[in-house]
CSV table of N, CA and C in Angstrom, one decimal:
chain,number,residue,atom,x,y,z
A,1,MET,N,11.5,-12.7,-34.9
A,1,MET,CA,10.6,-12.5,-33.7
A,1,MET,C,9.8,-13.7,-33.4
A,2,GLN,N,9.4,-14.4,-34.5
A,2,GLN,CA,8.6,-15.6,-34.3
A,2,GLN,C,9.4,-16.7,-33.6
A,3,TRP,N,10.7,-16.8,-34.0
A,3,TRP,CA,11.5,-17.8,-33.3
A,3,TRP,C,11.6,-17.5,-31.8
A,4,VAL,N,11.7,-16.2,-31.4
A,4,VAL,CA,11.8,-15.8,-30.0
A,4,VAL,C,10.5,-16.2,-29.3
A,5,ARG,N,9.4,-15.9,-29.9
A,5,ARG,CA,8.1,-16.3,-29.4
A,5,ARG,C,8.0,-17.8,-29.1
A,6,ASN,N,8.4,-18.6,-30.2
A,6,ASN,CA,8.2,-20.0,-30.1
A,6,ASN,C,9.2,-20.6,-29.2
A,7,SER,N,10.4,-20.1,-29.1
A,7,SER,CA,11.5,-20.7,-28.3
A,7,SER,C,11.4,-20.4,-26.8
A,8,PHE,N,10.9,-19.2,-26.5
A,8,PHE,CA,10.9,-18.7,-25.1
A,8,PHE,C,9.5,-18.4,-24.5
A,9,GLY,N,8.5,-18.4,-25.4
A,9,GLY,CA,7.2,-18.1,-24.9
A,9,GLY,C,7.0,-16.6,-24.6
A,10,ALA,N,7.9,-15.8,-25.1
A,10,ALA,CA,7.8,-14.4,-24.8
A,10,ALA,C,7.1,-13.7,-25.9
A,11,GLN,N,6.3,-12.7,-25.5
A,11,GLN,CA,5.6,-11.9,-26.5
A,11,GLN,C,6.2,-10.5,-26.6
A,12,PRO,N,6.3,-9.9,-27.8
A,12,PRO,CA,6.9,-8.6,-27.9
A,12,PRO,C,6.0,-7.5,-27.1
A,13,GLU,N,6.7,-6.6,-26.5
A,13,GLU,CA,6.1,-5.5,-25.8
A,13,GLU,C,6.5,-4.2,-26.6
A,14,TYR,N,5.6,-3.4,-26.9
A,14,TYR,CA,5.9,-2.1,-27.6
A,14,TYR,C,5.7,-1.0,-26.6
A,15,LEU,N,6.8,-0.5,-26.0
A,15,LEU,CA,6.8,0.4,-24.9
A,15,LEU,C,6.8,1.9,-25.2
A,16,TRP,N,7.2,2.2,-26.4
A,16,TRP,CA,7.5,3.6,-26.7
A,16,TRP,C,6.6,4.1,-27.9
A,17,ALA,N,5.8,5.1,-27.6
A,17,ALA,CA,4.9,5.7,-28.7
A,17,ALA,C,5.7,6.3,-29.8
A,18,ASP,N,6.9,6.8,-29.5
A,18,ASP,CA,7.7,7.4,-30.6
A,18,ASP,C,8.5,6.4,-31.4
A,19,MET,N,8.5,5.2,-30.9
A,19,MET,CA,9.2,4.1,-31.6
A,19,MET,C,8.2,2.9,-31.7
A,20,PRO,N,7.2,3.0,-32.5
A,20,PRO,CA,6.2,1.9,-32.5
A,20,PRO,C,6.7,0.6,-33.0
A,21,ASN,N,7.8,0.5,-33.7
A,21,ASN,CA,8.3,-0.8,-34.1
A,21,ASN,C,9.4,-1.4,-33.2
A,22,ALA,N,9.7,-0.7,-32.2
A,22,ALA,CA,10.7,-1.2,-31.2
A,22,ALA,C,10.0,-2.2,-30.2
A,23,ALA,N,10.5,-3.4,-30.2
A,23,ALA,CA,9.9,-4.5,-29.4
A,23,ALA,C,10.9,-5.0,-28.3
A,24,VAL,N,10.4,-5.1,-27.1
A,24,VAL,CA,11.2,-5.7,-26.0
A,24,VAL,C,10.6,-7.1,-25.7
A,25,PHE,N,11.5,-8.0,-25.5
A,25,PHE,CA,11.1,-9.4,-25.0
A,25,PHE,C,11.6,-9.6,-23.6
A,26,ARG,N,10.8,-10.0,-22.7
A,26,ARG,CA,11.1,-10.2,-21.3
A,26,ARG,C,10.8,-11.7,-20.9
A,27,HIS,N,11.5,-12.0,-19.8
A,27,HIS,CA,11.2,-13.3,-19.1
A,27,HIS,C,9.8,-13.2,-18.5
A,28,ARG,N,9.1,-14.2,-18.5
A,28,ARG,CA,7.8,-14.2,-17.9
A,28,ARG,C,7.9,-14.2,-16.4
A,29,GLU,N,8.9,-14.9,-15.8
A,29,GLU,CA,9.1,-15.0,-14.4
A,29,GLU,C,9.6,-13.7,-13.7
A,30,ASN,N,10.7,-13.2,-14.3
A,30,ASN,CA,11.4,-12.0,-13.6
A,30,ASN,C,11.2,-10.7,-14.3
A,31,ARG,N,10.6,-10.7,-15.5
A,31,ARG,CA,10.3,-9.5,-16.3
A,31,ARG,C,11.6,-8.8,-16.8
A,32,LYS,N,12.8,-9.5,-16.7
A,32,LYS,CA,14.0,-8.9,-17.2
A,32,LYS,C,14.0,-9.0,-18.7
A,33,TRP,N,14.5,-7.9,-19.3
A,33,TRP,CA,14.7,-7.9,-20.8
A,33,TRP,C,15.8,-8.9,-21.2
A,34,PHE,N,15.6,-9.6,-22.3
A,34,PHE,CA,16.7,-10.4,-22.8
A,34,PHE,C,16.9,-10.1,-24.3
A,35,CYS,N,16.0,-9.3,-24.9
A,35,CYS,CA,16.1,-8.9,-26.3
A,35,CYS,C,15.3,-7.6,-26.6
A,36,LEU,N,16.0,-6.8,-27.4
A,36,LEU,CA,15.3,-5.5,-27.8
A,36,LEU,C,15.5,-5.5,-29.3
A,37,VAL,N,14.4,-5.5,-30.1
A,37,VAL,CA,14.5,-5.4,-31.6
A,37,VAL,C,14.0,-4.0,-31.9
A,38,MET,N,14.8,-3.3,-32.8
A,38,MET,CA,14.4,-1.9,-33.2
A,38,MET,C,15.0,-1.6,-34.5
A,39,GLU,N,14.6,-0.4,-35.0
A,39,GLU,CA,15.2,0.1,-36.2
A,39,GLU,C,15.9,1.4,-35.9
A,40,VAL,N,17.2,1.5,-36.4
A,40,VAL,CA,18.0,2.7,-36.1
A,40,VAL,C,18.7,3.2,-37.4
A,41,SER,N,19.2,4.4,-37.4
A,41,SER,CA,20.0,4.8,-38.5
A,41,SER,C,21.3,4.1,-38.5
A,42,ALA,N,21.8,3.7,-39.6
A,42,ALA,CA,23.1,3.0,-39.7
A,42,ALA,C,24.2,3.8,-39.2
A,43,LYS,N,24.1,5.1,-39.2
A,43,LYS,CA,25.1,6.0,-38.6
A,43,LYS,C,25.3,5.7,-37.2
A,44,LYS,N,24.3,5.3,-36.5
A,44,LYS,CA,24.4,5.0,-35.0
A,44,LYS,C,25.4,3.8,-34.8
A,45,LEU,N,25.6,3.0,-35.8
A,45,LEU,CA,26.5,1.9,-35.7
A,45,LEU,C,27.9,2.2,-36.4
A,46,GLY,N,28.1,3.4,-36.8
A,46,GLY,CA,29.3,3.8,-37.4
A,46,GLY,C,29.4,3.8,-38.9
A,47,PHE,N,28.3,3.5,-39.6
A,47,PHE,CA,28.2,3.5,-41.0
A,47,PHE,C,28.1,5.0,-41.5
A,48,SER,N,28.4,5.2,-42.8
A,48,SER,CA,28.3,6.6,-43.3
A,48,SER,C,26.9,6.9,-43.9
A,49,THR,N,26.0,6.0,-43.9
A,49,THR,CA,24.7,6.2,-44.5
A,49,THR,C,23.6,6.4,-43.4
A,50,ASP,N,22.6,7.2,-43.8
A,50,ASP,CA,21.4,7.4,-42.9
A,50,ASP,C,20.4,6.3,-43.0
A,51,GLU,N,20.7,5.3,-43.9
A,51,GLU,CA,19.7,4.2,-44.1
A,51,GLU,C,19.3,3.6,-42.7
A,52,MET,N,18.0,3.3,-42.6
A,52,MET,CA,17.5,2.7,-41.4
A,52,MET,C,17.7,1.2,-41.5
A,53,VAL,N,18.2,0.6,-40.4
A,53,VAL,CA,18.5,-0.8,-40.3
A,53,VAL,C,17.9,-1.4,-39.1
A,54,ASP,N,17.5,-2.7,-39.2
A,54,ASP,CA,17.0,-3.5,-38.1
A,54,ASP,C,18.1,-4.0,-37.2
A,55,ILE,N,18.0,-3.9,-35.9
A,55,ILE,CA,19.0,-4.4,-35.0
A,55,ILE,C,18.3,-5.2,-33.9
A,56,CYS,N,19.1,-6.0,-33.2
A,56,CYS,CA,18.7,-6.7,-32.0
A,56,CYS,C,19.7,-6.5,-30.9
A,57,ASN,N,19.4,-6.1,-29.8
A,57,ASN,CA,20.3,-6.0,-28.6
A,57,ASN,C,20.1,-7.2,-27.7
A,58,VAL,N,21.2,-7.8,-27.4
A,58,VAL,CA,21.1,-9.0,-26.5
A,58,VAL,C,22.2,-8.9,-25.4
A,59,LYS,N,22.0,-9.5,-24.3
A,59,LYS,CA,23.0,-9.5,-23.2
A,59,LYS,C,24.0,-10.6,-23.6
A,60,CYS,N,25.3,-10.3,-23.3
A,60,CYS,CA,26.4,-11.2,-23.7
A,60,CYS,C,27.3,-11.3,-22.5
A,61,ASP,N,27.8,-12.5,-22.3
A,61,ASP,CA,28.8,-12.7,-21.3
A,61,ASP,C,30.1,-11.9,-21.6
A,62,PRO,N,30.5,-11.0,-20.6
A,62,PRO,CA,31.6,-10.2,-20.9
A,62,PRO,C,32.9,-10.9,-21.4
A,63,LEU,N,33.0,-12.2,-21.0
A,63,LEU,CA,34.2,-13.0,-21.4
A,63,LEU,C,34.1,-13.3,-22.9
A,64,MET,N,32.9,-13.4,-23.4
A,64,MET,CA,32.7,-13.7,-24.8
A,64,MET,C,32.6,-12.4,-25.7
A,65,LEU,N,32.3,-11.3,-25.1
A,65,LEU,CA,32.0,-10.1,-25.9
A,65,LEU,C,33.1,-9.7,-26.9
A,66,GLY,N,34.3,-9.7,-26.5
A,66,GLY,CA,35.4,-9.3,-27.4
A,66,GLY,C,35.5,-10.1,-28.6
A,67,SER,N,35.3,-11.5,-28.5
A,67,SER,CA,35.4,-12.3,-29.7
A,67,SER,C,34.1,-12.2,-30.6
A,68,VAL,N,33.0,-12.0,-29.9
A,68,VAL,CA,31.7,-11.8,-30.7
A,68,VAL,C,31.8,-10.5,-31.5
A,69,LEU,N,32.4,-9.4,-30.9
A,69,LEU,CA,32.4,-8.1,-31.5
A,69,LEU,C,33.4,-8.1,-32.8
A,70,GLU,N,34.2,-9.1,-32.9
A,70,GLU,CA,35.1,-9.3,-34.0
A,70,GLU,C,34.3,-9.8,-35.3
A,71,LYS,N,33.1,-10.3,-35.0
A,71,LYS,CA,32.3,-10.9,-36.1
A,71,LYS,C,31.6,-9.8,-36.9
A,72,THR,N,31.6,-9.9,-38.2
A,72,THR,CA,30.8,-9.0,-39.0
A,72,THR,C,29.4,-9.0,-38.6
A,73,GLY,N,28.8,-7.8,-38.5
A,73,GLY,CA,27.4,-7.6,-38.1
A,73,GLY,C,27.2,-7.5,-36.6
A,74,CYS,N,28.2,-7.6,-35.8
A,74,CYS,CA,28.1,-7.4,-34.3
A,74,CYS,C,28.8,-6.1,-33.9
A,75,PHE,N,28.1,-5.4,-33.0
A,75,PHE,CA,28.6,-4.1,-32.6
A,75,PHE,C,28.5,-3.9,-31.1
A,76,PRO,N,29.2,-2.9,-30.5
A,76,PRO,CA,29.0,-2.5,-29.2
A,76,PRO,C,27.5,-2.1,-29.0
A,77,ALA,N,26.9,-2.4,-28.0
A,77,ALA,CA,25.5,-2.2,-27.8
A,77,ALA,C,25.1,-0.8,-28.1
A,78,TYR,N,24.0,-0.6,-28.9
A,78,TYR,CA,23.5,0.7,-29.2
A,78,TYR,C,22.5,1.0,-28.0
A,79,HIS,N,22.8,2.1,-27.3
A,79,HIS,CA,22.0,2.7,-26.3
A,79,HIS,C,21.8,1.8,-25.0
A,80,MET,N,22.8,0.9,-24.8
A,80,MET,CA,22.8,0.0,-23.6
A,80,MET,C,24.2,-0.2,-23.1
A,81,ASN,N,24.3,-0.8,-22.0
A,81,ASN,CA,25.6,-1.0,-21.3
A,81,ASN,C,26.5,-1.9,-22.3
A,82,LYS,N,27.6,-1.3,-22.7
A,82,LYS,CA,28.5,-1.9,-23.7
A,82,LYS,C,29.4,-3.0,-23.1
A,83,GLN,N,29.4,-3.1,-21.8
A,83,GLN,CA,30.2,-4.2,-21.2
A,83,GLN,C,29.4,-5.5,-21.1
A,84,HIS,N,28.1,-5.4,-21.2
A,84,HIS,CA,27.2,-6.6,-21.0
A,84,HIS,C,26.2,-6.8,-22.1
A,85,TRP,N,26.1,-5.9,-23.1
A,85,TRP,CA,25.1,-6.1,-24.2
A,85,TRP,C,25.8,-5.8,-25.5
A,86,LEU,N,25.3,-6.4,-26.5
A,86,LEU,CA,25.8,-6.1,-27.9
A,86,LEU,C,24.6,-6.0,-28.8
A,87,THR,N,24.9,-5.4,-30.0
A,87,THR,CA,24.0,-5.1,-31.0
A,87,THR,C,24.3,-6.1,-32.2
A,88,ILE,N,23.2,-6.7,-32.7
A,88,ILE,CA,23.4,-7.6,-33.9
A,88,ILE,C,22.6,-6.9,-35.0
A,89,LEU,N,23.3,-6.7,-36.1
A,89,LEU,CA,22.7,-6.1,-37.3
A,89,LEU,C,21.9,-7.3,-38.0
A,90,LEU,N,20.6,-7.0,-38.2
A,90,LEU,CA,19.7,-8.0,-38.7
A,90,LEU,C,19.5,-7.9,-40.2
A,91,ASN,N,20.6,-7.9,-41.0
A,91,ASN,CA,20.6,-7.8,-42.4
A,91,ASN,C,21.1,-9.0,-43.1
A,92,GLY,N,21.3,-10.1,-42.4
A,92,GLY,CA,21.8,-11.3,-43.0
A,92,GLY,C,23.3,-11.5,-42.8
A,93,SER,N,24.0,-10.5,-42.3
A,93,SER,CA,25.4,-10.5,-42.1
A,93,SER,C,25.8,-11.5,-41.0
A,94,VAL,N,24.9,-11.7,-40.1
A,94,VAL,CA,25.1,-12.7,-39.0
A,94,VAL,C,24.1,-13.8,-39.3
A,95,SER,N,24.7,-15.0,-39.3
A,95,SER,CA,23.9,-16.2,-39.6
A,95,SER,C,22.7,-16.4,-38.6
A,96,GLU,N,21.6,-17.0,-39.1
A,96,GLU,CA,20.5,-17.2,-38.3
A,96,GLU,C,20.9,-18.1,-37.1
A,97,GLU,N,21.7,-19.0,-37.3
A,97,GLU,CA,22.2,-19.9,-36.2
A,97,GLU,C,23.0,-19.1,-35.1
A,98,ASP,N,23.8,-18.1,-35.6
A,98,ASP,CA,24.5,-17.3,-34.6
A,98,ASP,C,23.6,-16.4,-33.8
A,99,VAL,N,22.6,-15.8,-34.5
A,99,VAL,CA,21.6,-15.0,-33.9
A,99,VAL,C,20.9,-15.8,-32.8
A,100,GLN,N,20.4,-17.0,-33.2
A,100,GLN,CA,19.7,-17.8,-32.2
A,100,GLN,C,20.6,-18.2,-31.0
A,101,PHE,N,21.8,-18.5,-31.3
A,101,PHE,CA,22.8,-18.8,-30.2
A,101,PHE,C,22.9,-17.6,-29.2
A,102,LEU,N,23.1,-16.4,-29.8
A,102,LEU,CA,23.2,-15.2,-29.0
A,102,LEU,C,21.9,-14.9,-28.2
A,103,LEU,N,20.8,-15.2,-28.8
A,103,LEU,CA,19.5,-15.0,-28.1
A,103,LEU,C,19.4,-16.0,-27.0
A,104,GLU,N,19.8,-17.2,-27.2
A,104,GLU,CA,19.7,-18.2,-26.1
A,104,GLU,C,20.6,-17.8,-25.0
A,105,GLN,N,21.8,-17.3,-25.3
A,105,GLN,CA,22.8,-16.9,-24.3
A,105,GLN,C,22.2,-15.7,-23.5
A,106,SER,N,21.6,-14.8,-24.2
A,106,SER,CA,21.0,-13.6,-23.5
A,106,SER,C,19.8,-14.1,-22.6
A,107,TYR,N,19.0,-15.0,-23.1
A,107,TYR,CA,17.9,-15.5,-22.2
A,107,TYR,C,18.5,-16.1,-21.0
A,108,ASP,N,19.5,-17.0,-21.1
A,108,ASP,CA,20.1,-17.6,-20.0
A,108,ASP,C,20.7,-16.6,-19.0
A,109,LEU,N,21.5,-15.7,-19.5
A,109,LEU,CA,22.1,-14.7,-18.7
A,109,LEU,C,21.2,-13.8,-17.9
A,110,THR,N,20.0,-13.6,-18.4
A,110,THR,CA,19.0,-12.7,-17.8
A,110,THR,C,18.1,-13.5,-16.9
A,111,SER,N,18.1,-14.8,-16.9
A,111,SER,CA,17.2,-15.6,-16.1
A,111,SER,C,17.8,-16.0,-14.8
A,112,LYS,N,19.1,-15.9,-14.6
A,112,LYS,CA,19.8,-16.3,-13.4
A,112,LYS,C,19.9,-15.1,-12.4
A,113,LYS,N,19.9,-15.5,-11.2
A,113,LYS,CA,20.2,-14.5,-10.1
A,113,LYS,C,21.7,-14.2,-10.2
A,114,SER,N,22.0,-12.9,-9.9
A,114,SER,CA,23.5,-12.6,-10.0
A,114,SER,C,24.2,-13.2,-8.8
A,115,GLN,N,25.5,-13.4,-8.9
A,115,GLN,CA,26.3,-14.0,-7.9
A,115,GLN,C,26.2,-13.1,-6.6
A,116,LYS,N,26.1,-11.8,-6.7
A,116,LYS,CA,26.0,-10.9,-5.6
A,116,LYS,C,24.7,-11.3,-4.7
A,117,ILE,N,23.6,-11.5,-5.4
A,117,ILE,CA,22.4,-11.8,-4.7
A,117,ILE,C,22.5,-13.1,-4.0
A,118,VAL,N,23.0,-14.1,-4.7
A,118,VAL,CA,23.2,-15.4,-4.1
A,118,VAL,C,24.1,-15.4,-2.8
A,119,LYS,N,25.2,-14.6,-2.9
A,119,LYS,CA,26.0,-14.5,-1.7
A,119,LYS,C,25.3,-13.8,-0.6
A,120,ASN,N,24.5,-12.8,-0.8
A,120,ASN,CA,23.8,-12.1,0.2
A,120,ASN,C,22.7,-13.0,0.8
A,121,GLU,N,22.2,-14.0,0.1
A,121,GLU,CA,21.2,-14.8,0.7
A,121,GLU,C,21.7,-15.9,1.6
A,122,LYS,N,23.0,-16.1,1.6
A,122,LYS,CA,23.6,-17.2,2.4
A,122,LYS,C,23.8,-16.7,3.9
């Protein structure tokens, strides 16, 4: 979380009283989410244990999603659009460099106007 603060100038927002450790990071300019950090039961990711695990949801280019999901520690997005988001297990199974790369990608993907909006402005 410190790396996200330092890299993007985003501060965590704690939006849900029933999930006090769940933090959302947004762009300052457009307020879009680019990262959600939270704790969930490992069962939610397909494991057989009820152990609580830390995860990070990030937006991902749909063209990259298939190959990223083949990596250990990456899953279809928990509780978000599975065509555009993915879940990263934050237990060390995904390298720090890969997590940072995916966070940078998410930040970039959520900062741009969509092609549809650009076409409508012309």
